[in-house]
Short mmCIF file of C-alpha atoms in Angstrom, two decimals:
data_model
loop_
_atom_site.label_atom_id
_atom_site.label_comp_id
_atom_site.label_asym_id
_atom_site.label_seq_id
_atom_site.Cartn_x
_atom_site.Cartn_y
_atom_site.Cartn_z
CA UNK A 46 -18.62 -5.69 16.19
CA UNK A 47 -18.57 -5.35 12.64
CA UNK A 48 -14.65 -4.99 10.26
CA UNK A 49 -16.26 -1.24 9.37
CA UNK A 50 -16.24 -0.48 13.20
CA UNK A 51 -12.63 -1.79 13.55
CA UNK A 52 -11.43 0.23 10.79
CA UNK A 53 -13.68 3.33 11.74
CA UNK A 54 -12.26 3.49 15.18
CA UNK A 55 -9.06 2.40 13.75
CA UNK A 56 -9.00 -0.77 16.79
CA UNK A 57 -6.09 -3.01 14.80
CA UNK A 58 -3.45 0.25 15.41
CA UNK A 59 -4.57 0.93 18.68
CA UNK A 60 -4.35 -2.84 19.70
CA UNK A 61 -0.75 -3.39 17.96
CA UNK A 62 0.10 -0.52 19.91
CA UNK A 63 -1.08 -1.84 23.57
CA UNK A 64 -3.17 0.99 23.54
CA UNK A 65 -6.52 -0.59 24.02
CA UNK A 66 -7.87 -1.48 27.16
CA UNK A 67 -11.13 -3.01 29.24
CA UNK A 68 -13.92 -3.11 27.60
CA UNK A 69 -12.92 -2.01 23.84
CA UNK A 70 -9.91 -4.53 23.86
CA UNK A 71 -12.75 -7.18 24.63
CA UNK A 72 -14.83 -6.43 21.99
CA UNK A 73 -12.21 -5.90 19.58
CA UNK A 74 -10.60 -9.46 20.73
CA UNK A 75 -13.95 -11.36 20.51
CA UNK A 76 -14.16 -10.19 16.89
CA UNK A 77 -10.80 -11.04 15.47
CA UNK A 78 -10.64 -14.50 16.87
CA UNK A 79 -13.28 -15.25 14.20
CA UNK A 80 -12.16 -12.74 11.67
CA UNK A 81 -10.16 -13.66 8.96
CA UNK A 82 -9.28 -9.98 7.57
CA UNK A 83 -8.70 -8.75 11.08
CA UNK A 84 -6.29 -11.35 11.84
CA UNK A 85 -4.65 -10.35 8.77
CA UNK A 86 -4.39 -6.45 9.58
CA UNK A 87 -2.73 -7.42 12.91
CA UNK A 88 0.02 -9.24 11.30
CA UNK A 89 0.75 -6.77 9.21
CA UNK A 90 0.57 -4.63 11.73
CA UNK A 91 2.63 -6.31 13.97
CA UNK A 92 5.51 -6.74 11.58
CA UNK A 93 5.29 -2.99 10.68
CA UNK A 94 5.63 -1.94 14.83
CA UNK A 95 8.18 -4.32 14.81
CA UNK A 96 9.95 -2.74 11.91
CA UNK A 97 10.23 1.11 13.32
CA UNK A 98 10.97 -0.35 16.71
CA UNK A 99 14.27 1.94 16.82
CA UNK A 100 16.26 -1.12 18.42
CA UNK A 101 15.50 -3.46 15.92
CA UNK A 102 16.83 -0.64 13.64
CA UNK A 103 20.15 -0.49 15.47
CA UNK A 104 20.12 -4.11 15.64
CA UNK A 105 20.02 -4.12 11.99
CA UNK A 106 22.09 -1.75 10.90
CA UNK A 107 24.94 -2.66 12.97
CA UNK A 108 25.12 -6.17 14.92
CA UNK A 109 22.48 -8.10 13.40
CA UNK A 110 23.36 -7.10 10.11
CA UNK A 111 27.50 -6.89 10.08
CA UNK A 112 27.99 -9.52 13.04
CA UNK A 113 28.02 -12.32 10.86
CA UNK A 114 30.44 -10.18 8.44
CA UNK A 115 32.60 -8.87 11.47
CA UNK A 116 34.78 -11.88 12.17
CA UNK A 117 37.71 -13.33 9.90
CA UNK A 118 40.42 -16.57 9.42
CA UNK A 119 43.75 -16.10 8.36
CA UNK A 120 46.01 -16.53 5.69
CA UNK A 121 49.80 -16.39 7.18
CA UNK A 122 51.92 -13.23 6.20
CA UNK A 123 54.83 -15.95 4.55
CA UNK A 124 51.89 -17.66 2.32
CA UNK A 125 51.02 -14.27 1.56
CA UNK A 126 54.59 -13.28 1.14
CA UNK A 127 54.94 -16.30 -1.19
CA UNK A 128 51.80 -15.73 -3.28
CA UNK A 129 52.94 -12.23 -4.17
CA UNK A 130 56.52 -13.28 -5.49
CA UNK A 131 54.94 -15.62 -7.81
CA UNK A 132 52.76 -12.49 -8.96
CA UNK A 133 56.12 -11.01 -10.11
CA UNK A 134 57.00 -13.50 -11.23
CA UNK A 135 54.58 -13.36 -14.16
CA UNK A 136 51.67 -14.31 -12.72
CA UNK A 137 48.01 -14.48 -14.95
CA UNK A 138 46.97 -11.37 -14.51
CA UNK A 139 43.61 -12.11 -15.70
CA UNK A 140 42.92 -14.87 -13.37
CA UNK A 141 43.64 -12.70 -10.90
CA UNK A 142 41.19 -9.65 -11.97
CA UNK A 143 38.61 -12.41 -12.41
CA UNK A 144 38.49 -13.52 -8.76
CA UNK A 145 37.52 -9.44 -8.17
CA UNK A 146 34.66 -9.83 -10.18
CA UNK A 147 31.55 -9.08 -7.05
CA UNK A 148 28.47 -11.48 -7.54
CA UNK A 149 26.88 -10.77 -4.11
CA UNK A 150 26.53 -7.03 -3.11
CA UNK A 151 25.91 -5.88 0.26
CA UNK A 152 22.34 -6.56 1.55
CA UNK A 153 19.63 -3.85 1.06
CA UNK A 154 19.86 -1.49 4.11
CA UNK A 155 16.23 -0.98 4.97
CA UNK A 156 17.11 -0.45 8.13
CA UNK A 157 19.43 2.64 7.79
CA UNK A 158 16.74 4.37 5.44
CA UNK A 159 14.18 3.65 8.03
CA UNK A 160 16.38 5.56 10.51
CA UNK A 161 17.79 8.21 8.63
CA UNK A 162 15.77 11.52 9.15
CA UNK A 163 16.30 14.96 9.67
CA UNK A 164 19.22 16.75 8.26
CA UNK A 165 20.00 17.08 4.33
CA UNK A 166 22.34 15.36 4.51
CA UNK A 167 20.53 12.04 5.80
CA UNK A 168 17.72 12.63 3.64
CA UNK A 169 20.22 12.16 1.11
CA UNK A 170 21.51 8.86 2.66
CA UNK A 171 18.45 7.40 2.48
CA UNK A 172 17.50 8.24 -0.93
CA UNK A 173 21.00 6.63 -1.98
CA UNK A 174 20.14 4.08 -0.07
CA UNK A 175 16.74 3.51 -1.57
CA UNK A 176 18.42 3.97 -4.96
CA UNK A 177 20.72 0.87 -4.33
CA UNK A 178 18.09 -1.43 -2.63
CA UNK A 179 16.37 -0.69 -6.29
CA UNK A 180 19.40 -1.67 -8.19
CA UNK A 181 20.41 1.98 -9.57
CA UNK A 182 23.58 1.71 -8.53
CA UNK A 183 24.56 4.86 -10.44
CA UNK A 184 21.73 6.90 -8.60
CA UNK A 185 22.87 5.39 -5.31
CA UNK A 186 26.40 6.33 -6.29
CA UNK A 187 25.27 10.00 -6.81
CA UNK A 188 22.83 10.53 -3.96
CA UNK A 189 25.66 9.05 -1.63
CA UNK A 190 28.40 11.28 -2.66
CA UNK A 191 26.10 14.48 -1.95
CA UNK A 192 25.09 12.88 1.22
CA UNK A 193 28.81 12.56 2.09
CA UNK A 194 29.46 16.26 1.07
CA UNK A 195 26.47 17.79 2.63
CA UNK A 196 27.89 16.12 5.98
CA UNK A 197 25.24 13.28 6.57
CA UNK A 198 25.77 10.18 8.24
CA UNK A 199 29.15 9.51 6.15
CA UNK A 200 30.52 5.78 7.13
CA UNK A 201 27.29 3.93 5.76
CA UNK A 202 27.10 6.43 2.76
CA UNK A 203 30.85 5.79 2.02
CA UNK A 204 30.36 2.18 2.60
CA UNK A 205 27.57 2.10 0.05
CA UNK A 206 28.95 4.39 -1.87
CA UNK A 207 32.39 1.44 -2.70
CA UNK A 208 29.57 -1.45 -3.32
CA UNK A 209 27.04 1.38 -5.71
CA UNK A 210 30.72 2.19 -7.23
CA UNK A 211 32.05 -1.42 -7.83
CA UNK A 212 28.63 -2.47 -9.52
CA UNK A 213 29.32 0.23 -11.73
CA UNK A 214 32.72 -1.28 -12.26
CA UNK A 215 34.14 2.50 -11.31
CA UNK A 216 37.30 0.66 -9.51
CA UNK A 217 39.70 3.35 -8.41
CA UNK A 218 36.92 5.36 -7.06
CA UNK A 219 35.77 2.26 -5.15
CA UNK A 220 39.00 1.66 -3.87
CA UNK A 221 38.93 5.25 -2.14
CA UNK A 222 35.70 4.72 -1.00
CA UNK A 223 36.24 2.08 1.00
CA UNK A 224 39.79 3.07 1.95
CA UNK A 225 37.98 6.04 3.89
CA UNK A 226 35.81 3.49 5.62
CA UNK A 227 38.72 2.01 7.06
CA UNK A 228 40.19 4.65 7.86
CA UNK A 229 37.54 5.20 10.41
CA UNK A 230 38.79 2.00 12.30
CA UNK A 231 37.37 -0.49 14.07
CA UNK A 232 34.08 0.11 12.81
CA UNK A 233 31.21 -2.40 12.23
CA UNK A 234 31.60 -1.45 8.56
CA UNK A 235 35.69 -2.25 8.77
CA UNK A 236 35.58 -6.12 7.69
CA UNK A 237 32.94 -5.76 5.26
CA UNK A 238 34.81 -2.85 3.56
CA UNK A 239 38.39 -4.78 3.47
CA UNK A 240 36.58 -7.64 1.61
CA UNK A 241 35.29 -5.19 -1.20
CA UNK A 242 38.64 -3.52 -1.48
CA UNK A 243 40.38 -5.95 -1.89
CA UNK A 244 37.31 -7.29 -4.55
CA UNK A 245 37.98 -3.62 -6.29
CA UNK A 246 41.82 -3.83 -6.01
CA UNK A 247 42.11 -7.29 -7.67
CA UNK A 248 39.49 -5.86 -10.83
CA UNK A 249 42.97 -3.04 -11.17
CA UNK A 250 45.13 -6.16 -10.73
CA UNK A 251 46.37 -4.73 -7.42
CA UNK A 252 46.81 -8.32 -5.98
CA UNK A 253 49.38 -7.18 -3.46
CA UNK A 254 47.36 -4.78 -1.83
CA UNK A 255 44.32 -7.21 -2.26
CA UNK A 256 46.10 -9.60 0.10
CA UNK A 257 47.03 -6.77 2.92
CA UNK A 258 43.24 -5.56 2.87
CA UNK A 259 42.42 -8.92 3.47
CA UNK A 260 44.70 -9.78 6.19
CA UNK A 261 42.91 -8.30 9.25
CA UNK A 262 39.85 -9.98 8.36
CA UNK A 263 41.16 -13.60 7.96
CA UNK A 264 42.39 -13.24 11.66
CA UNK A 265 39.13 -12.46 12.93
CA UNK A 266 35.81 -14.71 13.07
CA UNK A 267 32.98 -16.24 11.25
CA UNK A 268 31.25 -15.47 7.92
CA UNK A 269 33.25 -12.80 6.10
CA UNK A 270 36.91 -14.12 7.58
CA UNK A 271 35.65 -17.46 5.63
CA UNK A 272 35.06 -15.24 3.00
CA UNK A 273 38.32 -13.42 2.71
CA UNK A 274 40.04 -16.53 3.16
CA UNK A 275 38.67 -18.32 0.92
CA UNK A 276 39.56 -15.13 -1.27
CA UNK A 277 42.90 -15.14 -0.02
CA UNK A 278 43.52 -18.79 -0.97
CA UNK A 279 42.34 -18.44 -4.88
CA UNK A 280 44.33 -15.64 -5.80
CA UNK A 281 47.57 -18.11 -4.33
CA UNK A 282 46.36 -20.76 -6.59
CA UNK A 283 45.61 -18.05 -9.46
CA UNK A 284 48.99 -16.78 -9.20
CA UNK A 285 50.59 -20.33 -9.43
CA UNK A 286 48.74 -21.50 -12.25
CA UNK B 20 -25.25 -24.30 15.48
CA UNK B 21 -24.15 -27.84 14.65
CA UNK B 22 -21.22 -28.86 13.03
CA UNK B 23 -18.13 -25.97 12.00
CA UNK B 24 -16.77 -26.36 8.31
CA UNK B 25 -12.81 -26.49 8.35
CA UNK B 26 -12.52 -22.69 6.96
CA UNK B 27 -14.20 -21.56 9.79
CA UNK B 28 -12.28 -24.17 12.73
CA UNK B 29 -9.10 -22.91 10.87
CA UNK B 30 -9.69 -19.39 11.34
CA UNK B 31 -10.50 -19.93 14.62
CA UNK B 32 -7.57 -21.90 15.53
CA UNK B 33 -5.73 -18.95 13.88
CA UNK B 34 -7.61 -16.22 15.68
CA UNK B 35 -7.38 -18.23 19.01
CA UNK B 36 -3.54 -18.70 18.69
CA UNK B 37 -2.99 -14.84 17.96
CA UNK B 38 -5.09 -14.08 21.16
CA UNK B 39 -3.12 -16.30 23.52
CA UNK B 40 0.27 -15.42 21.68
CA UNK B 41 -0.83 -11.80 22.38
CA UNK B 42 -1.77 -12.04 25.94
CA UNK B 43 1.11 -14.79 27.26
CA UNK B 44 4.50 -14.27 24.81
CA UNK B 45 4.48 -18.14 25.42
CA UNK B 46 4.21 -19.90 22.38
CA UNK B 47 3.84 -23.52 23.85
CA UNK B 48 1.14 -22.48 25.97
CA UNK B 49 -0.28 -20.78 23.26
CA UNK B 50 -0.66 -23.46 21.77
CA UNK B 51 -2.10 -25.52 24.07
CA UNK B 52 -4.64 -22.56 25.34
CA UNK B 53 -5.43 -22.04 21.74
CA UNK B 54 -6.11 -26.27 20.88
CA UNK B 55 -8.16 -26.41 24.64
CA UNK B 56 -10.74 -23.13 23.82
CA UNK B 57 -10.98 -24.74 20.03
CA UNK B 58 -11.67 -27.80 21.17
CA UNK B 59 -14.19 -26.94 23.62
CA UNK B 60 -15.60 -24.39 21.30
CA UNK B 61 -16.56 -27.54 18.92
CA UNK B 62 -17.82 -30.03 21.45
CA UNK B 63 -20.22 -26.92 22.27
CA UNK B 64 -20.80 -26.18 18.88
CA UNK B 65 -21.73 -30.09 18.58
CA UNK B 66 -24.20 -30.11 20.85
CA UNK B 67 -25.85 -26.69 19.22
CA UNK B 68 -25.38 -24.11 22.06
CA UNK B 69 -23.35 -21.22 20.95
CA UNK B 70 -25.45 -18.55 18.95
CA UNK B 71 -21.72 -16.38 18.20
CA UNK B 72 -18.92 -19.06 17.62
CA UNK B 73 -16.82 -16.27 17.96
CA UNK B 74 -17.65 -14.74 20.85
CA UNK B 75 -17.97 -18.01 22.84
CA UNK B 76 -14.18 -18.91 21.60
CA UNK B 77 -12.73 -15.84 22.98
CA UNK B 78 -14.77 -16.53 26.42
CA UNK B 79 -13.24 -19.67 26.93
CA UNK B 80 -9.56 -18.53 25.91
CA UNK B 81 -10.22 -15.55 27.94
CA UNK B 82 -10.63 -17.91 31.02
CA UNK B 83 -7.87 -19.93 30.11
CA UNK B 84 -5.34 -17.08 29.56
CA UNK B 85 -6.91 -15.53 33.27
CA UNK B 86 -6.34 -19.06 34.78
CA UNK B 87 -2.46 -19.11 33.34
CA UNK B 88 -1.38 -15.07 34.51
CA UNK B 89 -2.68 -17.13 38.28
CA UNK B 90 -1.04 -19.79 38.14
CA UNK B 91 1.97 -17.73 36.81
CA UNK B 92 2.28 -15.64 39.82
CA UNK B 93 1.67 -18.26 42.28
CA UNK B 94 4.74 -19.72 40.75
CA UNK B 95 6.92 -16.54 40.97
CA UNK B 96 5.74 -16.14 44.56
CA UNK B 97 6.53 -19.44 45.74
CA UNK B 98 9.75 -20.40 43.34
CA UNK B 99 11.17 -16.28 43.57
CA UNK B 100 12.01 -16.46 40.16
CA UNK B 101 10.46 -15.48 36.76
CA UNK B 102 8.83 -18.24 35.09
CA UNK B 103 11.11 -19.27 31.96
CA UNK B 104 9.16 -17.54 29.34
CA UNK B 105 9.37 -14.04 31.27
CA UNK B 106 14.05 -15.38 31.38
CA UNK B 107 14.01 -16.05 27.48
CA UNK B 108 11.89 -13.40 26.18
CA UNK B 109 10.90 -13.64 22.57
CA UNK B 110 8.73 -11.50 20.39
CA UNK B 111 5.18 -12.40 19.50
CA UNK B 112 6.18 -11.52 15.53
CA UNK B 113 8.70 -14.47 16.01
CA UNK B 114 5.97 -16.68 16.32
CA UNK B 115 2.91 -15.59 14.18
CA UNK B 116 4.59 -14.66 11.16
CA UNK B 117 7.86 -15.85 8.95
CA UNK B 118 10.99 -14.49 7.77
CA UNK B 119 10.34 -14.78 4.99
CA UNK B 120 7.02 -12.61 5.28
CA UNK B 121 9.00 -9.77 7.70
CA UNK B 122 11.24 -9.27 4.48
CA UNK B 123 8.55 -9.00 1.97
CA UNK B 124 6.85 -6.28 4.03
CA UNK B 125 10.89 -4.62 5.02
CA UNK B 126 11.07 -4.14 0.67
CA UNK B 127 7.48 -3.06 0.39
CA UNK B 128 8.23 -0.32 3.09
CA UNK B 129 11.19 0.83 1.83
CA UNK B 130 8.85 1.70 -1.16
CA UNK B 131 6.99 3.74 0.38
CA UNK B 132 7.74 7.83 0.73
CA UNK B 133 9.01 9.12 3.56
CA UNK B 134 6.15 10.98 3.94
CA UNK B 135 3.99 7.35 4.08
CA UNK B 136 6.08 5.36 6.62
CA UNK B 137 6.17 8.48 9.25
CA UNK B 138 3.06 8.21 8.99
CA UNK B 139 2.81 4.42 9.87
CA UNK B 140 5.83 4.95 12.27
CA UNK B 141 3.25 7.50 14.01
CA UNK B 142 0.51 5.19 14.06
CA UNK B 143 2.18 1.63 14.14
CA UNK B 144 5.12 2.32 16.66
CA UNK B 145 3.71 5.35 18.91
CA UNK B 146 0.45 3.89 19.02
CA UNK B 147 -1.07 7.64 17.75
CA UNK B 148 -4.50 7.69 15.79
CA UNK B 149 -5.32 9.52 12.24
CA UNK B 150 -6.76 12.37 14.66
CA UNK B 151 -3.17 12.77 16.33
CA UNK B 152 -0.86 12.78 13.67
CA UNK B 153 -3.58 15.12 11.88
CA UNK B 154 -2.35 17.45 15.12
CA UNK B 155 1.29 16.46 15.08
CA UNK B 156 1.56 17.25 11.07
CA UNK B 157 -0.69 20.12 10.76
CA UNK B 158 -2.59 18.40 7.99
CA UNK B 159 -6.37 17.46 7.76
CA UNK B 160 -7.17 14.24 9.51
CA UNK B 161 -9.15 12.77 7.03
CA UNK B 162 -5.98 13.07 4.73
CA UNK B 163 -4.26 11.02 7.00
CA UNK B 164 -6.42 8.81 6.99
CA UNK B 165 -6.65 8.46 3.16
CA UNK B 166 -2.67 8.49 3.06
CA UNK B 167 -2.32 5.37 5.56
CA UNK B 168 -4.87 3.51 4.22
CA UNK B 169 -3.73 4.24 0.94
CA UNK B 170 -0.22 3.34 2.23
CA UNK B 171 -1.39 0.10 3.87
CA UNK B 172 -3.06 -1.18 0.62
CA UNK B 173 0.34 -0.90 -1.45
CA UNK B 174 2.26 -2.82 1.48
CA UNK B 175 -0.48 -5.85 1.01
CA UNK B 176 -0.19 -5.22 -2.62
CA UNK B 177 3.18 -4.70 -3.09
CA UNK B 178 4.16 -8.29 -1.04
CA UNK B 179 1.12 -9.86 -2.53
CA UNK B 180 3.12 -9.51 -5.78
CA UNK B 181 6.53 -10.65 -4.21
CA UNK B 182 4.61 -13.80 -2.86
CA UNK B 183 3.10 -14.54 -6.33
CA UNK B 184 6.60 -14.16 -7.81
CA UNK B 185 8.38 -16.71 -5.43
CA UNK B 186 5.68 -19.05 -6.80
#
């Protein structure tokens, strides 16, 4: 068997697929062990079935991808309490918007434009989406708000739609945003959406509100509770500086 | 035949491990299948018999990998429990290629029009041919055929530039 007959009878997509059998899987086996190229096509070819494998998708987009976000650590209500007296009390407001500056954004969410399909409305999700794995955050912003309006899939588009808006440093409309996230509850977007709001409210100065968005997630678990924690615990020492 | 060069024992060490990965899920004895069939594949090669290195390599994995699904079920039948590889499940891409390289290809793909990656959806994840998405799209086969190889070539070119980057 010669590469040209593997690609002819298109062998490395049938194999990837299980869809080869007896005698043709044989042949096609005997050749790849000693085939550099066709080793190479069923990599790729593996990682692509692998890739539109819808539960990897879901896996993705909602565990996989937001479980290390989902769970928080706390900062106590009379710390909290504390911090925001010394805010009145004249606090550096500056110091304060700085720690709302964003360097990380949300990770690219392949996985969601993989998966969204058939109505308008997804179609525009996932060119929003696209526009904000490719940095044009103002695109993304726009292609996201006429997904939201044309009814598609509207808790990742508003969830993107906060992180396109706070690269854009377009606060206030952040903040709403992401307030409508939340207000869809205990979703797997919830954590990850208190974090940034409180990110946007501190760039208006909002401390106060800052600290209540981040509440729920510093009583939870893991990566993002560090996170807001750690938040949590700079604007206290901005504010007593 | 004499002697193998160490391009050609690596790409069949490679090709060997990708077979037995394939058939078992089990990367330790996919390993060890793969090392056993290479190594006998050389001694034979040393003494000059094989005419196709190839095909004699995938003989003696092949009678390896037959002698392993045995001995598996024997094992189930007598012990009346799945072997450990069939209670902790992994996937073959775990073990064949990075990270690092599943992301490259994720970003390349994303690239791609919508239009493109149905098209590899069709053919990568439901297994369907040029010929049957040709049917399921209405369109010409041999445009689909142009489109996904066409598709394919950006993916390899697209991550060939992400890996030369990273460099």
């Amino acid at each position: 068997m010669k590469c040209e007959e593997v690609l002819e009878r298109e062998l490395v997509e049938l194999y990837v697929a299980d869809r080869l059998h007896g005698a043709e899987k044989e042949g096609f086996e005997s050749h790849y062990v000693d085939c550099e190229q066709c080793q190479d096509a069923l990599r790729l070819g593996t990682i692509l079935r692998e890739e539109f494998d819808p539960d990897r998708i879901r896996r993705t987009s909602n565990s996989a991808r937001w479980g290390r976000w989902a769970t928080p650590v706390g900062l106590s209500a009379a710390a909290g309490l504390a911090m925001l007296l010394l805010l009145r009390d004249g606090s550096p407001e500056r110091a304060v918007r700085d720690l709302g500056r964003v360097t990380t954004l949300p990770e690219s969410p392949t996985g969601l434009i993989l998966a969204a399909e058939g109505s308008e409305g997804d179609s525009l999700l996932a060119e929003g989406l696209r526009a904000y794995e490719e940095g044009d955050h103002a695109e993304a912003a726009r292609e996201l708000t006429a997904s939201i309006r044309t009814g598609g899939d509207t808790l990742p588009a508003a969830f993107y739609l906060g992180a396109s808006l706070l690269a854009e440093n377009r606060f206030s409309e952040a903040i709403e945003a992401y307030r409508n996230v939340i207000a869809s509850g205990d979703t797997v977007y919830e954590s990850a959406s208190r974090y940034y709001l409180a990110k946007a409210l501190l760039r208006e100065g909002r401390a106060e509100e800052a600290l209540e968005s981040l509440g729920p997630v510093e009583r939870g678990a893991g990566e993002m509770s560090l996170r807001a924690s750690s938040l949590a615990d700079s604007i206290t020492k901005a504010a007593r500086r | 035949m004499g002697f193998l060069g160490a391009a050609e024992v690596q790409r069949l060490r490679s090709g060997l491990r990708l077979l037995a990965l394939k058939s078992l899920n089990d990367r330790d004895r996919a390993e060890e299948i793969a090392q056993e069939a290479l190594t006998r594949t050389l001694v034979a090669a040393r003494n000059g018999r094989p005419q196709n290195m190839g095909a004699f390599a995938y003989g003696v994995a092949r009678n390896l990998i037959r002698d392993e699904y045995r001995f598996r079920d024997r094992d189930r039948i007598l012990t009346g429990t799945p072997p450990e590889w069939q209670q902790n499940p992994t996937t073959i891409l775990d073990q064949i290629v990075s990270e690092e390289d599943r992301r490259r290809v994720r970003r390349a793909l994303s690239r791609l029009s919508r239009g493109d990656r149905e098209i590899l959806r069709l053919t990568f994840y439901e297994g369907l041919t040029s010929a049957e998405i040709a049917e399921r799209l209405g369109e010409p086969g041999p445009r689909i055929r142009k489109r996904k190889s066409r598709a394919l070539d950006r993916i390899r070119r697209v991550v060939q530039e992400m890996e030369t980057e990273s460099r």
